């Protein structure tokens, strides 16, 4: 792709001052990448100063949620250059999301160039303390102005970015969601369709209102099996083995999940992918057969779970919080991401413009 670079972009980056407290996803980098799709083809990529965009009030996205997104990180780490973590996996998942929502494919090379160019352009603003990163948010939405229920024929792809602190520093308290569901068979739970997240907010707020951090979603059909958290996959250490729900179509195949499974295999920790019945799991926590549980995702990396609660007040405290397995996997993953150990899986991709 030939990327058109706005003439003032570099001075915009130079003038930008990072706040003392970055937060996660709160500080927006002053650069964005934009590509528009019309008449069946993608136009030229543009690297622009971050700014408002205009959208027609009848644009399809506002009425029918034809919008998908991704989340990935770039690290300053120990390297002179900025490194993206497994961006090709995000590109592939982005296109699976687009296909499910009847949106045009974005060639992998354009996705990679977009995230890479934004990262390279804001390189001076990528924070480098442990846990910090540049969080990248690629998204695509239907822009065709028309109120009829039909797919859009024009789209905008954007990449925005946020110099960020770690999202989660402590342990998570999660509550079993036995009422609402996040995703059903044949739905959109296995892709990053934005509607999934809007529909999860009600349970998330109820969870925080009752002293938890997040709901733990169960399958929609039987309300019996653990699925995931709203933006993280779920793992439990049971009898010394690592268990995680299989990606059977209703949970998001996480890049971090895949990385944790690869690392566990490498470290000789047995991994079982399959159904985890919630009631059995809770009993295994009580009997201390389940020693640890953790959530993982790009934003949170590996976040230990301290308690799984029920809405009726029952609490199941994990015997080990930040136990040996979660800690080992988290450290191994961060050491690769932040450049402290060799990238033995070839997961890092050097950003450039
Ligand atoms: C529903 C859901 N599950 C799991 C994850 C973790 O995926 P990843 O590790 O690719 O960030 C995410 C984050 O994108 C998510 O939105």
Coordinates of C-alpha atoms and ligand atoms in Angstrom, one line a residue:
X1 CA 0.0 0.0 0.0
X2 CA 1.2 3.5 -0.6
X3 CA 0.4 5.3 2.6
X4 CA -0.2 9.0 2.2
X5 CA 1.4 10.7 5.2
X6 CA -0.1 14.0 6.3
X7 CA 2.5 16.8 6.1
X8 CA 2.1 17.9 9.7
X9 CA 2.1 14.4 11.2
X10 CA 5.6 14.2 12.6
X11 CA 5.4 17.7 14.2
X12 CA 2.0 16.6 15.7
X13 CA 3.8 13.6 17.3
X14 CA 6.7 15.8 18.4
X15 CA 4.5 18.3 20.1
X16 CA 2.4 15.7 21.9
X17 CA 2.9 15.4 25.6
X18 CA 2.1 12.1 27.4
X19 CA 0.2 12.7 30.7
X20 CA 1.8 11.4 33.9
X21 CA -0.9 8.8 34.4
X22 CA -1.6 7.0 31.1
X23 CA -4.4 4.6 32.2
X24 CA -5.5 1.9 29.9
X25 CA -7.1 3.1 26.6
X26 CA -7.5 6.5 28.0
X27 CA -4.7 8.4 26.4
X28 CA -5.2 8.5 22.6
X29 CA -2.1 8.8 20.4
X30 CA -2.3 11.8 18.0
X31 CA -2.1 9.6 14.9
X32 CA -4.6 7.4 13.0
X33 CA -4.6 5.4 9.9
X34 CA -7.6 5.5 7.6
X35 CA -8.7 3.5 4.5
X36 CA -12.0 3.8 2.7
X37 CA -13.8 1.1 0.7
X38 CA -16.2 2.0 -2.1
X39 CA -17.2 0.6 -5.5
X40 CA -15.8 -2.8 -4.5
X41 CA -12.2 -1.7 -3.8
X42 CA -10.0 -0.3 -1.0
X43 CA -8.7 3.2 -1.6
X44 CA -5.3 4.6 -0.5
X45 CA -4.1 4.4 3.1
X46 CA -3.7 7.7 4.9
X47 CA -1.7 8.4 8.1
X48 CA -3.4 11.4 9.7
X49 CA -3.5 13.4 12.9
X50 CA -6.0 11.9 15.2
X51 CA -9.3 13.8 14.8
X52 CA -13.1 13.6 14.8
X53 CA -14.5 11.9 11.8
X54 CA -17.9 12.8 10.2
X55 CA -20.5 10.1 9.6
X56 CA -24.0 10.3 8.0
X57 CA -26.8 9.9 10.6
X58 CA -28.3 7.2 8.4
X59 CA -25.0 5.2 8.1
X60 CA -25.7 1.5 8.3
X61 CA -23.3 1.0 11.3
X62 CA -25.4 3.3 13.5
X63 CA -28.6 1.2 12.9
X64 CA -27.4 -2.3 12.2
X65 CA -24.1 -2.6 14.0
X66 CA -22.1 -3.5 11.0
X67 CA -18.8 -2.9 12.9
X68 CA -16.0 -5.2 14.0
X69 CA -12.7 -4.4 15.8
X70 CA -9.4 -5.9 17.0
X71 CA -7.1 -5.3 19.9
X72 CA -3.3 -5.9 19.9
X73 CA -0.3 -4.4 21.5
X74 CA 3.1 -3.0 20.4
X75 CA 6.0 -2.9 22.9
X76 CA 9.1 -0.8 23.3
X77 CA 10.7 -3.4 25.5
X78 CA 14.4 -3.8 25.3
X79 CA 14.5 -3.2 21.5
X80 CA 15.4 -0.1 19.6
X81 CA 12.4 -0.7 17.4
X82 CA 8.7 -1.1 18.3
X83 CA 7.6 -4.7 18.1
X84 CA 4.0 -5.9 17.5
X85 CA 2.8 -9.1 19.1
X86 CA 1.4 -11.6 16.6
X87 CA -0.4 -9.1 14.4
X88 CA -1.0 -11.7 11.7
X89 CA -3.3 -13.6 14.1
X90 CA -5.3 -10.4 14.6
X91 CA -5.4 -9.8 10.8
X92 CA -6.8 -13.3 10.3
X93 CA -9.4 -12.9 13.1
X94 CA -10.4 -9.5 11.7
X95 CA -11.2 -11.0 8.4
X96 CA -13.2 -13.8 10.0
X97 CA -15.2 -11.1 11.8
X98 CA -15.7 -9.2 8.6
X99 CA -16.9 -12.3 6.8
X100 CA -19.4 -13.1 9.5
X101 CA -20.8 -9.5 9.4
X102 CA -20.8 -9.4 5.6
X103 CA -18.1 -6.8 5.4
X104 CA -15.4 -6.8 2.7
X105 CA -12.1 -8.6 3.3
X106 CA -9.2 -6.3 4.2
X107 CA -6.1 -7.9 2.7
X108 CA -3.7 -9.0 5.4
X109 CA -1.0 -6.8 4.1
X110 CA -3.2 -3.7 4.5
X111 CA -4.1 -4.6 8.1
X112 CA -0.4 -5.2 8.9
X113 CA 0.7 -2.0 7.2
X114 CA -1.9 0.0 9.0
X115 CA -1.0 -1.2 12.6
X116 CA 2.7 -1.1 11.7
X117 CA 2.7 2.4 10.3
X118 CA 0.7 3.8 13.3
X119 CA 3.1 2.1 15.8
X120 CA 6.2 3.3 14.0
X121 CA 4.9 6.9 13.6
X122 CA 4.1 7.2 17.4
X123 CA 7.3 5.3 18.4
X124 CA 8.5 8.2 20.6
X125 CA 5.2 7.9 22.6
X126 CA 5.3 4.2 23.2
X127 CA 5.9 3.8 27.0
X128 CA 8.5 1.3 28.0
X129 CA 8.1 0.4 31.7
X130 CA 7.1 -3.2 32.5
X131 CA 3.4 -3.7 31.8
X132 CA 3.1 -0.6 29.6
X133 CA 2.5 -0.8 25.8
X134 CA 0.9 0.8 22.8
X135 CA -2.6 -0.7 22.6
X136 CA -3.8 -0.7 19.0
X137 CA -7.4 -0.7 18.0
X138 CA -8.2 -1.4 14.3
X139 CA -11.9 -1.2 13.4
X140 CA -14.1 -1.3 10.4
X141 CA -17.7 -0.1 10.0
X142 CA -20.4 0.3 7.3
X143 CA -20.9 3.9 6.2
X144 CA -23.5 3.7 3.4
X145 CA -26.3 6.2 4.1
X146 CA -29.6 4.4 3.9
X147 CA -32.2 3.2 6.4
X148 CA -33.1 -0.1 4.8
X149 CA -31.9 -3.3 6.5
X150 CA -29.2 -4.4 4.1
X151 CA -25.5 -4.6 4.2
X152 CA -23.5 -1.4 3.6
X153 CA -21.7 -1.0 0.3
X154 CA -19.1 1.4 1.7
X155 CA -16.8 1.0 4.7
X156 CA -14.1 2.8 6.7
X157 CA -11.2 1.1 8.3
X158 CA -9.3 3.0 11.0
X159 CA -6.4 2.2 13.3
X160 CA -6.2 4.2 16.4
X161 CA -3.8 3.7 19.3
X162 CA -3.3 4.3 23.0
X163 CA -0.1 4.5 25.0
X164 CA -1.2 2.5 28.0
X165 CA -0.4 1.2 31.4
X166 CA -1.2 -2.4 32.4
X167 CA -5.0 -2.9 32.5
X168 CA -5.2 -5.2 35.5
X169 CA -2.7 -5.2 38.4
X170 CA -4.5 -7.2 41.1
X171 CA -6.6 -10.4 41.1
X172 CA -10.0 -10.7 39.6
X173 CA -13.2 -11.5 41.4
X174 CA -15.7 -13.0 38.9
X175 CA -19.4 -13.8 39.3
X176 CA -21.1 -16.7 37.5
X177 CA -23.7 -15.2 35.1
X178 CA -26.6 -17.7 35.2
X179 CA -29.2 -15.4 33.6
X180 CA -28.0 -13.5 30.6
X181 CA -25.8 -15.0 27.9
X182 CA -23.1 -13.6 25.7
X183 CA -23.1 -15.8 22.7
X184 CA -25.2 -18.7 21.2
X185 CA -24.4 -21.4 18.7
X186 CA -24.5 -19.9 15.2
X187 CA -24.2 -16.3 16.6
X188 CA -21.3 -14.0 16.6
X189 CA -19.5 -15.0 19.8
X190 CA -16.4 -16.4 18.0
X191 CA -15.7 -13.1 16.2
X192 CA -15.1 -9.5 17.4
X193 CA -18.5 -8.1 16.3
X194 CA -19.0 -4.9 18.4
X195 CA -22.6 -5.9 19.3
X196 CA -21.2 -8.7 21.4
X197 CA -19.7 -6.2 23.7
X198 CA -22.7 -3.8 23.9
X199 CA -24.8 -6.8 24.9
X200 CA -22.4 -7.8 27.7
X201 CA -22.4 -4.4 29.5
X202 CA -25.6 -5.0 31.5
X203 CA -24.1 -8.1 33.2
X204 CA -20.7 -6.3 33.6
X205 CA -22.3 -3.4 35.4
X206 CA -24.4 -5.7 37.6
X207 CA -21.2 -7.6 38.5
X208 CA -19.3 -4.4 39.5
X209 CA -22.3 -3.2 41.4
X210 CA -22.2 -6.3 43.6
X211 CA -18.5 -6.1 44.3
X212 CA -17.1 -8.3 41.5
X213 CA -14.9 -7.3 38.5
X214 CA -16.6 -9.2 35.8
X215 CA -19.2 -11.9 34.9
X216 CA -18.1 -15.4 34.0
X217 CA -20.3 -16.4 31.0
X218 CA -21.8 -19.8 30.6
X219 CA -23.0 -21.5 27.4
X220 CA -26.4 -20.3 26.2
X221 CA -27.9 -23.7 25.5
X222 CA -27.6 -25.4 28.9
X223 CA -26.2 -22.7 31.1
X224 CA -23.9 -25.4 32.4
X225 CA -20.5 -24.9 30.9
X226 CA -17.9 -22.1 31.4
X227 CA -17.3 -20.0 28.3
X228 CA -15.1 -17.0 29.0
X229 CA -15.1 -13.5 30.5
X230 CA -16.3 -10.5 28.5
X231 CA -12.9 -9.8 26.9
X232 CA -10.7 -12.6 28.3
X233 CA -10.5 -16.4 27.9
X234 CA -10.7 -18.6 31.0
X235 CA -8.2 -21.2 32.4
X236 CA -8.2 -23.3 35.5
X237 CA -5.5 -25.5 37.0
X238 CA -7.1 -28.8 38.0
X239 CA -5.1 -31.7 39.3
X240 CA -1.9 -30.0 38.0
X241 CA -3.3 -29.8 34.4
X242 CA -4.3 -26.6 32.6
X243 CA -8.0 -26.7 31.5
X244 CA -9.7 -24.2 29.1
X245 CA -13.0 -24.3 27.2
X246 CA -12.6 -25.4 23.6
X247 CA -13.2 -22.8 20.9
X248 CA -16.4 -24.5 19.7
X249 CA -18.0 -21.5 18.0
X250 CA -19.3 -19.4 20.9
X251 CA -16.1 -18.1 22.5
X252 CA -13.4 -15.9 21.0
X253 CA -10.3 -17.7 19.9
X254 CA -7.9 -15.4 21.8
X255 CA -4.3 -14.7 20.6
X256 CA -3.3 -14.8 24.3
X257 CA -5.1 -18.1 24.8
X258 CA -3.2 -19.6 21.9
X259 CA 0.1 -18.2 23.2
X260 CA -0.6 -19.5 26.8
X261 CA -1.3 -23.0 25.3
X262 CA 1.9 -22.9 23.3
X263 CA 3.9 -21.7 26.3
X264 CA 2.3 -24.4 28.6
X265 CA 3.2 -27.1 26.1
X266 CA 6.7 -25.8 25.9
X267 CA 7.0 -25.8 29.7
X268 CA 5.7 -29.3 30.0
X269 CA 2.4 -28.3 31.6
X270 CA -0.4 -30.6 30.2
X271 CA -3.3 -28.7 28.5
X272 CA -6.9 -29.9 28.2
X273 CA -9.2 -28.1 25.9
X274 CA -12.8 -29.0 26.4
X275 CA -16.0 -28.5 28.4
X276 CA -15.7 -27.3 32.0
X277 CA -19.0 -27.8 33.9
X278 CA -19.4 -24.8 36.2
X279 CA -20.8 -26.9 39.1
X280 CA -18.0 -29.4 38.9
X281 CA -15.5 -26.6 38.8
X282 CA -16.9 -25.0 41.9
X283 CA -16.7 -28.3 43.8
X284 CA -13.2 -28.8 42.6
X285 CA -12.3 -25.4 44.1
X286 CA -13.9 -26.3 47.4
X287 CA -12.0 -29.6 47.4
X288 CA -8.8 -27.8 46.4
X289 CA -8.4 -30.1 43.4
X290 CA -8.7 -26.9 41.3
X291 CA -5.8 -24.8 42.7
X292 CA -5.7 -21.8 40.4
X293 CA -7.8 -20.0 37.8
X294 CA -6.9 -17.1 35.6
X295 CA -8.2 -15.0 32.7
X296 CA -6.1 -14.0 29.7
X297 CA -6.3 -11.5 26.9
X298 CA -4.3 -8.9 25.1
X299 CA -5.3 -6.1 27.5
X300 CA -5.0 -8.1 30.7
X301 CA -2.2 -10.5 29.7
X302 CA -2.6 -13.2 32.4
X303 CA -4.8 -12.1 35.3
X304 CA -5.2 -14.4 38.3
X305 CA -8.8 -15.0 39.6
X306 CA -9.1 -14.9 43.4
X307 CA -12.7 -15.8 43.8
X308 CA -15.6 -17.1 41.7
X309 CA -18.9 -16.1 43.3
X310 CA -22.6 -16.8 42.8
X311 CA -25.3 -14.1 42.8
X312 CA -26.8 -15.8 45.9
X313 CA -23.7 -14.9 47.9
X314 CA -21.8 -18.3 47.7
X315 CA -18.1 -17.7 47.3
X316 CA -15.5 -20.1 46.0
X317 CA -12.0 -18.8 46.8
X318 CA -9.2 -20.2 44.8
X319 CA -6.6 -22.0 46.9
X320 CA -3.8 -20.1 45.2
X321 CA -4.0 -16.6 43.8
X322 CA -1.2 -15.8 41.4
X323 CA -0.2 -19.4 41.9
X324 CA 2.8 -21.0 40.3
X325 CA 1.2 -21.9 37.0
X326 CA -0.4 -18.5 36.3
X327 CA 2.7 -16.6 37.4
X328 CA 5.0 -18.7 35.3
X329 CA 2.9 -18.3 32.2
X330 CA 2.5 -14.6 32.7
X331 CA 6.2 -14.0 33.3
X332 CA 7.2 -16.1 30.3
X333 CA 4.7 -14.3 28.1
X334 CA 5.7 -10.8 29.2
X335 CA 9.4 -11.6 29.0
X336 CA 8.9 -12.4 25.3
X337 CA 6.6 -9.5 24.7
X338 CA 8.8 -7.0 26.5
X339 CA 12.0 -8.4 24.9
X340 CA 13.7 -9.8 28.0
X341 CA 14.0 -13.3 26.6
X342 CA 14.6 -14.5 23.0
X343 CA 11.5 -14.7 20.9
X344 CA 11.6 -18.5 20.4
X345 CA 8.2 -18.7 18.8
X346 CA 8.9 -15.9 16.4
X347 CA 5.9 -13.9 17.7
X348 CA 7.2 -10.4 17.4
X349 CA 7.0 -8.3 14.3
X350 CA 9.0 -5.1 13.8
X351 CA 6.9 -2.0 13.1
X352 CA 7.9 0.2 10.2
X353 CA 6.5 2.9 7.9
Ligands
LIG1 C1 -14.7 -12.0 24.1 C2 -13.2 -12.1 24.2 N1 -12.6 -13.2 24.7 C3 -11.3 -13.3 24.7 C4 -10.4 -12.2 24.3 C5 -9.0 -12.4 24.4 O1 -8.5 -12.4 23.1 P1 -7.0 -11.9 22.8 O2 -6.1 -12.7 23.6 O3 -6.8 -12.1 21.3 O4 -6.9 -10.5 23.2 C6 -11.0 -11.0 23.9 C7 -10.2 -9.9 23.5 O5 -10.1 -9.6 22.4 C8 -12.4 -10.9 23.8 O6 -13.0 -9.8 23.4

